[in-house]
Coordinates of C-alpha atoms and ligand atoms in Angstrom, one line a residue:
X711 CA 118.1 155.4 131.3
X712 CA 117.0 152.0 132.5
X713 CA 113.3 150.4 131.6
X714 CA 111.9 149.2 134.8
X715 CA 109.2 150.7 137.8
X716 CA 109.3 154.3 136.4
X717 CA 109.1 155.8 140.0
X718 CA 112.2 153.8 140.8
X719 CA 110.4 152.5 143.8
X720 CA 111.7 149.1 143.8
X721 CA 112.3 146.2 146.2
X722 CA 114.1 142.7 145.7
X723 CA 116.8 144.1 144.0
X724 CA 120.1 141.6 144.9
X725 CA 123.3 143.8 145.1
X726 CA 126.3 142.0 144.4
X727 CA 128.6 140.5 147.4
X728 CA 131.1 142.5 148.9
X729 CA 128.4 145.9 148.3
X730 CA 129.4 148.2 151.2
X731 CA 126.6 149.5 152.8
X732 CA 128.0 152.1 155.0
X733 CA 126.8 156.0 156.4
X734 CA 128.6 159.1 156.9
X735 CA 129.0 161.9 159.5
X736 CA 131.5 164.7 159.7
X737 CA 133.5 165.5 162.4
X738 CA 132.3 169.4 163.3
X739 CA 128.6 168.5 162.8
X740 CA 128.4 165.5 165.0
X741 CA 131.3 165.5 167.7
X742 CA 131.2 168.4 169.7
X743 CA 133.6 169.3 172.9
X744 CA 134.8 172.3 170.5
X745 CA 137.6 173.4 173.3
X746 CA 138.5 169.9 175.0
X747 CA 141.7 167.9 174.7
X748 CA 143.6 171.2 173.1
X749 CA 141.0 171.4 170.0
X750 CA 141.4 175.0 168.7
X751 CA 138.8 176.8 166.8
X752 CA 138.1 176.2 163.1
X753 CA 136.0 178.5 160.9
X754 CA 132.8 176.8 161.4
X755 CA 133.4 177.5 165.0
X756 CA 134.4 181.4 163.9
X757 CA 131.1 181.2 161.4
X758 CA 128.6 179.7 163.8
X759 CA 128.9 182.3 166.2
X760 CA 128.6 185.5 164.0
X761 CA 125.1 186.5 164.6
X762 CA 122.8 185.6 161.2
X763 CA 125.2 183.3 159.9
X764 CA 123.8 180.1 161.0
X765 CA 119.4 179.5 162.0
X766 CA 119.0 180.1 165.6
X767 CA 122.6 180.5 166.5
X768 CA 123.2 177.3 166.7
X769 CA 126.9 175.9 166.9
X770 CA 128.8 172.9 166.5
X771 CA 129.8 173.4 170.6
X772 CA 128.1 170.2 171.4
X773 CA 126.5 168.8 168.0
X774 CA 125.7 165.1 169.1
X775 CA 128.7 164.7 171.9
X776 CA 129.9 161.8 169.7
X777 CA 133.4 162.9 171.1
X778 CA 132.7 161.6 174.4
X779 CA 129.6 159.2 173.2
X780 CA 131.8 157.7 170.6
X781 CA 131.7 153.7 172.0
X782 CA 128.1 153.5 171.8
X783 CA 128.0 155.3 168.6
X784 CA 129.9 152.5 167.3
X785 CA 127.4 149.9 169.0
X786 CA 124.7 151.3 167.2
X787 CA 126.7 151.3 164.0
X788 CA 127.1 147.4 165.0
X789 CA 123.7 146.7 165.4
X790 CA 122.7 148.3 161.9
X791 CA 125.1 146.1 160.4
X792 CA 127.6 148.3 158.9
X793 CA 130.0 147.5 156.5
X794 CA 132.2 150.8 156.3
X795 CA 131.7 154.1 158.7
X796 CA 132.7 157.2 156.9
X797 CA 133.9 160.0 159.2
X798 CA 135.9 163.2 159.1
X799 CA 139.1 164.1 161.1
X800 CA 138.9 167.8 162.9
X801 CA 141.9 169.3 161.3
X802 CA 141.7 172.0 164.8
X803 CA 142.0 168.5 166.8
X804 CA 145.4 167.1 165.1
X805 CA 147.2 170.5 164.3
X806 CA 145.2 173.0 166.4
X807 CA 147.2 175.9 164.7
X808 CA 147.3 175.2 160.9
X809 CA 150.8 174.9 161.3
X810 CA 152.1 174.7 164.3
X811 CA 153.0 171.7 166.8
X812 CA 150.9 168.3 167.0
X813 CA 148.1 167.3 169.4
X814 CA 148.6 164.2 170.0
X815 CA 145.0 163.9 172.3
X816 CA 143.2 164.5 169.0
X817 CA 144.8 161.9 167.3
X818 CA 144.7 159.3 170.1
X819 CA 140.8 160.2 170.2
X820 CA 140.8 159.5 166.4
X821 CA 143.1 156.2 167.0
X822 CA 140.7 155.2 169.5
X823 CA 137.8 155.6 167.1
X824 CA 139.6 153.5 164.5
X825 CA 140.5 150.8 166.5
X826 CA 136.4 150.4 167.9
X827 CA 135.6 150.2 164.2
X828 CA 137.8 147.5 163.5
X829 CA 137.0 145.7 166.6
X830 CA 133.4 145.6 165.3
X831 CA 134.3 144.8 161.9
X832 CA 133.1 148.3 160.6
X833 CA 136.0 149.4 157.8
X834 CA 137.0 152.9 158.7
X835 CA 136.6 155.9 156.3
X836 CA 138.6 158.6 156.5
X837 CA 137.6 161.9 155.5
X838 CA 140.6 164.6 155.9
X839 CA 139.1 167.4 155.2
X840 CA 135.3 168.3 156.2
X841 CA 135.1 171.8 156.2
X842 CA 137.0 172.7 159.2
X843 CA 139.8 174.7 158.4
X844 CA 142.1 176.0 161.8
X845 CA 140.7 179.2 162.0
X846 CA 144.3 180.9 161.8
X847 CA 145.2 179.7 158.3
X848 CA 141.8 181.5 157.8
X849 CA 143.3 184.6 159.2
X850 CA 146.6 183.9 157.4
X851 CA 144.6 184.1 153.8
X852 CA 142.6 180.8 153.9
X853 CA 142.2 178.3 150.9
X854 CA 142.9 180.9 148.5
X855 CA 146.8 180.9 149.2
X856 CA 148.6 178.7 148.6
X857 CA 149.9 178.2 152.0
X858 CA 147.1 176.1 153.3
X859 CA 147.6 173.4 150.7
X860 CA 151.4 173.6 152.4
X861 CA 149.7 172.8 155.9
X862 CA 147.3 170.5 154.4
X863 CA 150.1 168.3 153.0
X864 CA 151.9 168.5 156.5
X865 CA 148.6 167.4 158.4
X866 CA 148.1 164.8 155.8
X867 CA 151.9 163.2 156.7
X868 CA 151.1 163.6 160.3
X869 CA 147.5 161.6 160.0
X870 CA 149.0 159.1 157.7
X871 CA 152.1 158.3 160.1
X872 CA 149.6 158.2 162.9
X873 CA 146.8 155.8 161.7
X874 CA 147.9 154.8 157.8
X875 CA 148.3 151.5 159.0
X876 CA 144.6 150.7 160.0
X877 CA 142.2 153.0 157.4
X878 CA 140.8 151.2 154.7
X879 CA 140.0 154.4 153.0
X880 CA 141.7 157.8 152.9
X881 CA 139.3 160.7 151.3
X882 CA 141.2 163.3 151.0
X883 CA 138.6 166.3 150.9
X884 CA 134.9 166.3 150.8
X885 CA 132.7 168.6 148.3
X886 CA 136.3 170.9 147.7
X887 CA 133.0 172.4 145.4
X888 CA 131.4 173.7 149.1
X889 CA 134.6 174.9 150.2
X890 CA 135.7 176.7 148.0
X891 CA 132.2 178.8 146.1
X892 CA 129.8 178.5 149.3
X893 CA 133.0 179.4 151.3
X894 CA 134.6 182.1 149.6
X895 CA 132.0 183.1 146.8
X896 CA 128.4 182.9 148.3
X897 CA 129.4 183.1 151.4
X898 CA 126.6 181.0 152.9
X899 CA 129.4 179.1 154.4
X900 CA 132.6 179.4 156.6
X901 CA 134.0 181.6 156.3
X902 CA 131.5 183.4 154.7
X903 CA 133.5 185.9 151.9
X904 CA 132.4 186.7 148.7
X905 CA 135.3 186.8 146.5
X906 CA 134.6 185.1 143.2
X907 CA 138.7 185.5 142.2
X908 CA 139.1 184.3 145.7
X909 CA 136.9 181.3 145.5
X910 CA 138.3 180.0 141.9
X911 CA 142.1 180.2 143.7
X912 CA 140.3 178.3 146.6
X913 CA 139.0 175.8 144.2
X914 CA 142.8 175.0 142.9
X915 CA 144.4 175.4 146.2
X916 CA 142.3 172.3 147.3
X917 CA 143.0 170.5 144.6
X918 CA 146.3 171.2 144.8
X919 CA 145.9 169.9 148.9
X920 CA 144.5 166.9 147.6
X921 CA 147.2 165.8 144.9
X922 CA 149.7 166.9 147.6
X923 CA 147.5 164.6 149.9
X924 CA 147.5 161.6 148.4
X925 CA 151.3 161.9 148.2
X926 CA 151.7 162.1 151.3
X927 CA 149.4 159.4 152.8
X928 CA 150.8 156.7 150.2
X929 CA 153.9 157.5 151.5
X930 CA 153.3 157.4 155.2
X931 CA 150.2 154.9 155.3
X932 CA 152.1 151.5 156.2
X933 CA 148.6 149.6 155.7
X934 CA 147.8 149.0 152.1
X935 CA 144.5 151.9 152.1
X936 CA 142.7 152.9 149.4
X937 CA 142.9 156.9 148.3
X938 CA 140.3 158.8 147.5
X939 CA 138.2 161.9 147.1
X940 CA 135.0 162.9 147.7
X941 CA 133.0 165.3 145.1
X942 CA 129.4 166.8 145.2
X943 CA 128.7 166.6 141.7
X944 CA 125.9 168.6 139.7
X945 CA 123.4 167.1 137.2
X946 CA 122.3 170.4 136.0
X947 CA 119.3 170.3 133.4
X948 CA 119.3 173.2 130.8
X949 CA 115.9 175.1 130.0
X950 CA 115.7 177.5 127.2
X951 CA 117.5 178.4 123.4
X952 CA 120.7 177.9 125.0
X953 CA 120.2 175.2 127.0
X954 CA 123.0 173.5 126.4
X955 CA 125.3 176.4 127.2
X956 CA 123.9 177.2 130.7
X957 CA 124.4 173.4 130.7
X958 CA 128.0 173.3 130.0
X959 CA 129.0 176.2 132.3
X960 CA 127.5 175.0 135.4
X961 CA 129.3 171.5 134.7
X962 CA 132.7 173.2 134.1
X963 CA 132.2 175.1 137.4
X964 CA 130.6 173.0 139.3
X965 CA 132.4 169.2 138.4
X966 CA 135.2 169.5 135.8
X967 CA 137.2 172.0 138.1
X968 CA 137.9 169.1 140.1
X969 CA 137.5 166.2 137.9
X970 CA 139.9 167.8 135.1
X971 CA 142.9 168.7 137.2
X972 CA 142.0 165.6 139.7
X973 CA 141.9 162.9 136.7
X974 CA 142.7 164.1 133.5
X975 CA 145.7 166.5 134.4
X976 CA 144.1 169.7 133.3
X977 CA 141.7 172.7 133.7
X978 CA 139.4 172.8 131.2
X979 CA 139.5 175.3 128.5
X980 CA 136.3 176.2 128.5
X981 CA 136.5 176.7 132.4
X982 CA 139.3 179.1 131.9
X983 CA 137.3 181.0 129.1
X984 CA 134.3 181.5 131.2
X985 CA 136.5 182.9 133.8
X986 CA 138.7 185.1 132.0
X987 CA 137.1 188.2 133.7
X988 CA 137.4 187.0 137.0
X989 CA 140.6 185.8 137.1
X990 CA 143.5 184.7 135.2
X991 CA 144.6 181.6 136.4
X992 CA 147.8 182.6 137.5
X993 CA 147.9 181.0 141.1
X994 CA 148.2 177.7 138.5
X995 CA 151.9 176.9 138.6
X996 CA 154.0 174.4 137.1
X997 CA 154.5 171.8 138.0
X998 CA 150.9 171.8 140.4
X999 CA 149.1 170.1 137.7
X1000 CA 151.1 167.2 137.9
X1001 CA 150.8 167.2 141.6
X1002 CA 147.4 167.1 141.6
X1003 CA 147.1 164.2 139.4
X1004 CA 147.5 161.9 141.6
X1005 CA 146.3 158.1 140.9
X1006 CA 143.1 157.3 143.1
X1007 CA 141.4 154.3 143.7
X1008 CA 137.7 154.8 143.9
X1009 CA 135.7 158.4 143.5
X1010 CA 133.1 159.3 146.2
X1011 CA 130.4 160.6 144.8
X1012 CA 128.4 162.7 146.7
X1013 CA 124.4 163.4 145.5
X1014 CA 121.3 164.6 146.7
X1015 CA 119.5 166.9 143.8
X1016 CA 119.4 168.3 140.8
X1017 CA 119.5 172.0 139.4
X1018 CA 117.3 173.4 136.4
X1019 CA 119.5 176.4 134.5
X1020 CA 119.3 178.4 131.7
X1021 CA 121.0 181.7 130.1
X1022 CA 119.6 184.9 131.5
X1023 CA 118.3 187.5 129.1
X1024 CA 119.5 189.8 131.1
X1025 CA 115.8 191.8 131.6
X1026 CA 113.6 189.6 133.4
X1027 CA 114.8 189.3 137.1
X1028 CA 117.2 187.2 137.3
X1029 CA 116.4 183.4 139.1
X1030 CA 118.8 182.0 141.5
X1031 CA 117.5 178.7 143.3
X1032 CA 120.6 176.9 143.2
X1033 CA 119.4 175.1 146.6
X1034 CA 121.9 177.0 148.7
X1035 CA 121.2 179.5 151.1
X1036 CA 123.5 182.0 151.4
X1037 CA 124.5 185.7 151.5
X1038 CA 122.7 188.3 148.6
X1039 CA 125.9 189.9 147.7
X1040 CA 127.7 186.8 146.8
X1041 CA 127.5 184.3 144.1
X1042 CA 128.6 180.4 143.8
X1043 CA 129.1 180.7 139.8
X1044 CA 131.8 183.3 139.4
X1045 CA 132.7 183.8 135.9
X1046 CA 128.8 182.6 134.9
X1047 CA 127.0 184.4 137.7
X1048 CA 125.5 187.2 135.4
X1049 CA 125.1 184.9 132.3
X1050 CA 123.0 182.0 133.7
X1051 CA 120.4 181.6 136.2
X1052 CA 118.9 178.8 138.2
X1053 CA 114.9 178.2 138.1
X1054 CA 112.7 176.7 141.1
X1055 CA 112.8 173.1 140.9
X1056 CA 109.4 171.2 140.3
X1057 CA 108.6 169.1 143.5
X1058 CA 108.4 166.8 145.7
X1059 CA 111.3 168.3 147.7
X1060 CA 112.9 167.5 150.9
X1061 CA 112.5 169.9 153.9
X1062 CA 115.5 171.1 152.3
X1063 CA 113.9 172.1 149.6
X1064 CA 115.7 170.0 147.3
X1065 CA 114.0 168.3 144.3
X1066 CA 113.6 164.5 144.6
X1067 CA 115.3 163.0 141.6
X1068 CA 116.2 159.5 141.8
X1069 CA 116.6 159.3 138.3
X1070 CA 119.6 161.7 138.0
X1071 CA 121.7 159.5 139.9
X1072 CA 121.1 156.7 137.8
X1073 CA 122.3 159.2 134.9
X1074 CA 125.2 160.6 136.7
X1075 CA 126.6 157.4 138.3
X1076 CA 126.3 155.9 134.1
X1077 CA 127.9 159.3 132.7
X1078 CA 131.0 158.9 135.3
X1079 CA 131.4 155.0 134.7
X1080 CA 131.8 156.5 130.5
X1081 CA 134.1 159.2 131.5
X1082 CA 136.0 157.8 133.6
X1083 CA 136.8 154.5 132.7
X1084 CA 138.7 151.5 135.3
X1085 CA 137.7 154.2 138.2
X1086 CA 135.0 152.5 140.7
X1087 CA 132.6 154.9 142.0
X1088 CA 131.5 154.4 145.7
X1089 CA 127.9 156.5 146.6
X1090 CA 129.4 158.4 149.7
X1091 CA 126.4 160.4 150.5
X1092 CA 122.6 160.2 149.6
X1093 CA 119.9 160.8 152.1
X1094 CA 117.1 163.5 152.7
X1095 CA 115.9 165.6 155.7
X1096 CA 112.0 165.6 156.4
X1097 CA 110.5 167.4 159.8
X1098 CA 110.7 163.9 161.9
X1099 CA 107.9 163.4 164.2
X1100 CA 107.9 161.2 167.5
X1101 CA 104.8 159.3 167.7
X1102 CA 103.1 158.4 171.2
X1103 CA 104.9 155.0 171.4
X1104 CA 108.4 156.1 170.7
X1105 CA 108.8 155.3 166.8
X1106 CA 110.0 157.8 164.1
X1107 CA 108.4 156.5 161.3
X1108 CA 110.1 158.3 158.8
X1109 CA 108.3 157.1 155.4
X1110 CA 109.6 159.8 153.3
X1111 CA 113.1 158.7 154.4
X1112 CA 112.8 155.3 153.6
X1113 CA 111.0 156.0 150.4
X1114 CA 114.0 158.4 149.3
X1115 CA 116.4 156.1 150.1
X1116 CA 114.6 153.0 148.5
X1117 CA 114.4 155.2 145.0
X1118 CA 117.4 156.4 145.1
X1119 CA 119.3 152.8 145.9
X1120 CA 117.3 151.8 142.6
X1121 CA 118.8 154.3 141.0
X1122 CA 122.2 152.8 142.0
X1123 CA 120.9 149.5 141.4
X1124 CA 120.0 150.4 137.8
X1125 CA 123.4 152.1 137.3
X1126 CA 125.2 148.8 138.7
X1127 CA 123.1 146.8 136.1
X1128 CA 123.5 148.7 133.3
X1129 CA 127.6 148.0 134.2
X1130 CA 128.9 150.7 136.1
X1131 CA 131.8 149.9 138.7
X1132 CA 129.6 151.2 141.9
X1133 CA 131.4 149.6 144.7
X1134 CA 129.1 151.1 148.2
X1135 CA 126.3 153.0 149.0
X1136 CA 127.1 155.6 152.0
X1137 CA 123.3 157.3 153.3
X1138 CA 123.8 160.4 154.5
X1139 CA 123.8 160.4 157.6
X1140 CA 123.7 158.0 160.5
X1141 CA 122.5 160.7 163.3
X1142 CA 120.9 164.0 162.9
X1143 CA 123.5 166.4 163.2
X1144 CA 124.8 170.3 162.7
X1145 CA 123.3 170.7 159.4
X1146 CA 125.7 174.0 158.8
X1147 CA 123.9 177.2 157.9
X1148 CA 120.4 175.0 159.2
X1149 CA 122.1 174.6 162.3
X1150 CA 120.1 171.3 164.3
X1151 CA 116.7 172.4 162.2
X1152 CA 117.3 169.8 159.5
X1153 CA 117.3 166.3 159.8
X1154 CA 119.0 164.0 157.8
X1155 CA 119.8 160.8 160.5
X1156 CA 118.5 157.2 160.2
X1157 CA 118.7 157.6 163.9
X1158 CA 117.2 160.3 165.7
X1159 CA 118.9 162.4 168.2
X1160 CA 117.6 164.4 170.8
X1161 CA 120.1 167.2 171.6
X1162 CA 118.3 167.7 174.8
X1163 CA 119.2 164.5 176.3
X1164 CA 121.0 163.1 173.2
X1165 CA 119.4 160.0 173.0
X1166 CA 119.4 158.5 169.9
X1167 CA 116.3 156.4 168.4
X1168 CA 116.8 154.4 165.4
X1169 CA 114.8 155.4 163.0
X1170 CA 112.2 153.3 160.6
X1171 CA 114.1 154.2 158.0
X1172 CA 117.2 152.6 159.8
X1173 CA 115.7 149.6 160.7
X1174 CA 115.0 149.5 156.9
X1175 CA 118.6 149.9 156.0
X1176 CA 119.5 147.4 158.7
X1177 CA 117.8 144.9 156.8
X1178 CA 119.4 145.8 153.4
X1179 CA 123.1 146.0 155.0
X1180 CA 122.0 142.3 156.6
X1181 CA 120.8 141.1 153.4
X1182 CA 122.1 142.6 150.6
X1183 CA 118.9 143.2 149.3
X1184 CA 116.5 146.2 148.7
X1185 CA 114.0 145.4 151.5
X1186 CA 110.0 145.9 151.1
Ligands
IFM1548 O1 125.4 167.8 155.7 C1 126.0 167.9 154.5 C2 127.3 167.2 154.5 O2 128.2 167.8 155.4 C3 128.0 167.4 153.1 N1 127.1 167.0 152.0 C4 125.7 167.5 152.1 C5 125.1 167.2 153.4 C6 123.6 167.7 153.5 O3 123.6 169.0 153.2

């Protein structure tokens, strides 16, 4: 870790030329019109309407109407100075069935979309898969067979040949780590199982959708686009005798799932030990390692916290603050569920409840750049929710916001310093949006929106990042 302010609560700091200073959004939590132009349902849609699933029932119906608000969406994203917008397609839009025939309205909107970017100069990010599965390949077995990563790879030819020759980046999933043990283990998310053998074929049916993926977008993208993927990754801190061991599980689990079969070829052993009771692998065949393995040009990396674990004596009642809310009968560590536990975080947190830890991003950013050598990282989310408020003359002065995102763009700076290949900075997220299981009670915009009226209000802490996308450096 770098010398330097210890509170990583810098400001001055140059970033080089060419930095992309971008945000992100995803498709189901800020466009809305759920049933227009032949959009069918996705699990989210399924999910948000169970009763007790998501706070205050809230759904994704209308989110921030960026589906018919997109123009002056983009504006805004103008006026902040943008380099890169980093969105998600709705799957339900494109092939409304899983598997069926095309919808060409959803990919005109999407065409539409990319072309405003481009006319304003804002690089267009691509995010294939955000969580919103067609709700019948849910009902047809979901990510743990093996037939979705079939229909991914379809939907993937059909986006490619339709806008592959204007995206500067394809990503192919985001947080496959969400989808697959908050989807189908914990169940705190869409569509809501607990199935810990289900969730460990989920997690290598989407990596086998995005190997298959990138395939098919090189070979139908007639632009020259950069491939990706995006990945939460966990800087777990270990507590206890075996610190280390509760270490290594959650990191097999949690990143080398994905970054072994992703970039190295392989699952780890170690992974496969831990999980021996759960399953036994054999939804791995041959040849899907290879497919997987797919050449990449930059790694998203997604981060917003840290988690504090340590083996479970098995007496004491057993901790489980992992940060994610979901259902009591189901677990996100399968295989390491009754073996390690996960302690309260030390504060400050966001209203989350997440740990502010601007120095783990530093750590992890420099720990990637070692492993994985000649592979540029690009930040693709960061940002915090705090309870906004309004003050008499309009402003949302969001101090917290700005303060996050200054310490954590240190962090990024000290990382980039210290020689790591960080090519952008994405905050999470432009507007406030359909926080999933929070529904519209967590904020995490640099612009306000009021899903009343849906006016938006830039925030202080987007007038902030305007200034550091303007200048390339870290404002006061
Ligand atoms: O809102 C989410 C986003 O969809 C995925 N990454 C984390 C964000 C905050 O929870």
């Amino acid at each position: 870790m770098s010398a330097g302010n210890p509170d990583y609560r810098d400001s001055g700091l140059v970033f080089p030329k060419g930095f992309t200073f971008g945000s992100a959004t995803a498709s189901y939590q800020v466009e809305g019109a759920a049933a227009e132009d032949g959009r069918l349902p996705s699990i989210w849609d399924t999910f948000s309407r169970t009763p007790g699933k998501v706070w205050d029932g809230d759904t994704g119906d209308v989110a921030c109407d960026h589906y018919h608000r997109w123009e002056s969406d983009l504006d805004l994203m103008a006026e902040l100075g943008l380099d890169a917008y980093r969105f998600s397609i709705a799957w339900p839009r494109i092939v409304p069935t899983g598997t069926g025939e095309v919808n060409q309205a959803g990919l005109d909107f999407y065409s539409r979309l990319v072309d405003g970017l481009r006319e304003r100069g804002i690089r267009p990010v691509a995010t294939l898969y955000h969580w919103d599965l067609p709700q019948p390949l849910e009902d047809a077995g979901g990510w743990p067979v093996r037939a979705t990563a079939d229909a991914f790879e379809r939907y993937a030819e059909i986006v490619g040949s339709a806008l592959g020759d204007r995206i500067h980046t394809w990503t192919t999933l985001n947080e496959p780590w969400c989808s697959a043990y908050l989807g189908y283990g914990q169940g705190g998310h869409a569509p809501g199982r607990h199935e810990p053998a289900a969730a460990l074929a989920a997690v290598h049916h989407l990596n086998l959708a995005h190997g298959r993926a990138v395939q098919a977008l090189r070979a139908t993208s007639t632009g020259s686009p950069e491939y990706s993927v995006t990945l939460n990754f966990h800087v777990p801190r270990g507590e206890g005798p075996d610190a280390a061991e509760a270490v290594r599980r959650v990191d097999a689990l949690a990143n080398r799932a994905f970054t072994g079969p992703m970039l190295k070829g392989a699952y780890p052993d170690d992974l496969i030990a831990d999980t021996a009771a759960v399953t036994d692998w054999s939804f791995v065949r041959e040849g899907d390692l290879t497919a997987i393995a797919q050449p990449i040009d930059v790694l998203g990396v997604n981060y917003y916290s840290t988690v504090t674990v340590r083996m479970w004596d098995g007496v004491s009642p057993r901790e489980t603050h992992d940060g994610h809310k979901g259902a009591p009968e189901g677990t996100a560590w399968p295989g390491s569920s009754d073996v390690v536990e996960f302690l309260e975080q030390p504060g400050p947190h966001t209203s989350m409840g997440w740990n502010i830890a601007p120095e783990a991003l530093e750590q992890l950013l420099g720990s990637l750049g070692e492993q994985l050598p000649g592979l540029p990282l690009m930040v693709t989310e960061n940002g915090a929710a705090f309870d906004d408020a309004v003050t008499d003359d309009g402003r949302i002065r969001d101090e917290e916001r700005t303060d996050f995102l200054r310490r954590h763009l240190t962090a990024a700076h000290r990382a980039l310093a210290a020689g790591v290949d960080l090519r952008g900075y994405f905050v999470w997220s432009l507007l406030d949006n359909f926080e999933w299981g929070y529904g519209y009670a967590k904020r995490f915009g640099i612009v306000r929106v009021d899903f009343d009226s849906q006016e938006r209000t830039v925030k202080d802490s987007g007038l902030w990042f305007r200034e550091l996308a303007a200048t390339g450096v870290l404002p006061r």
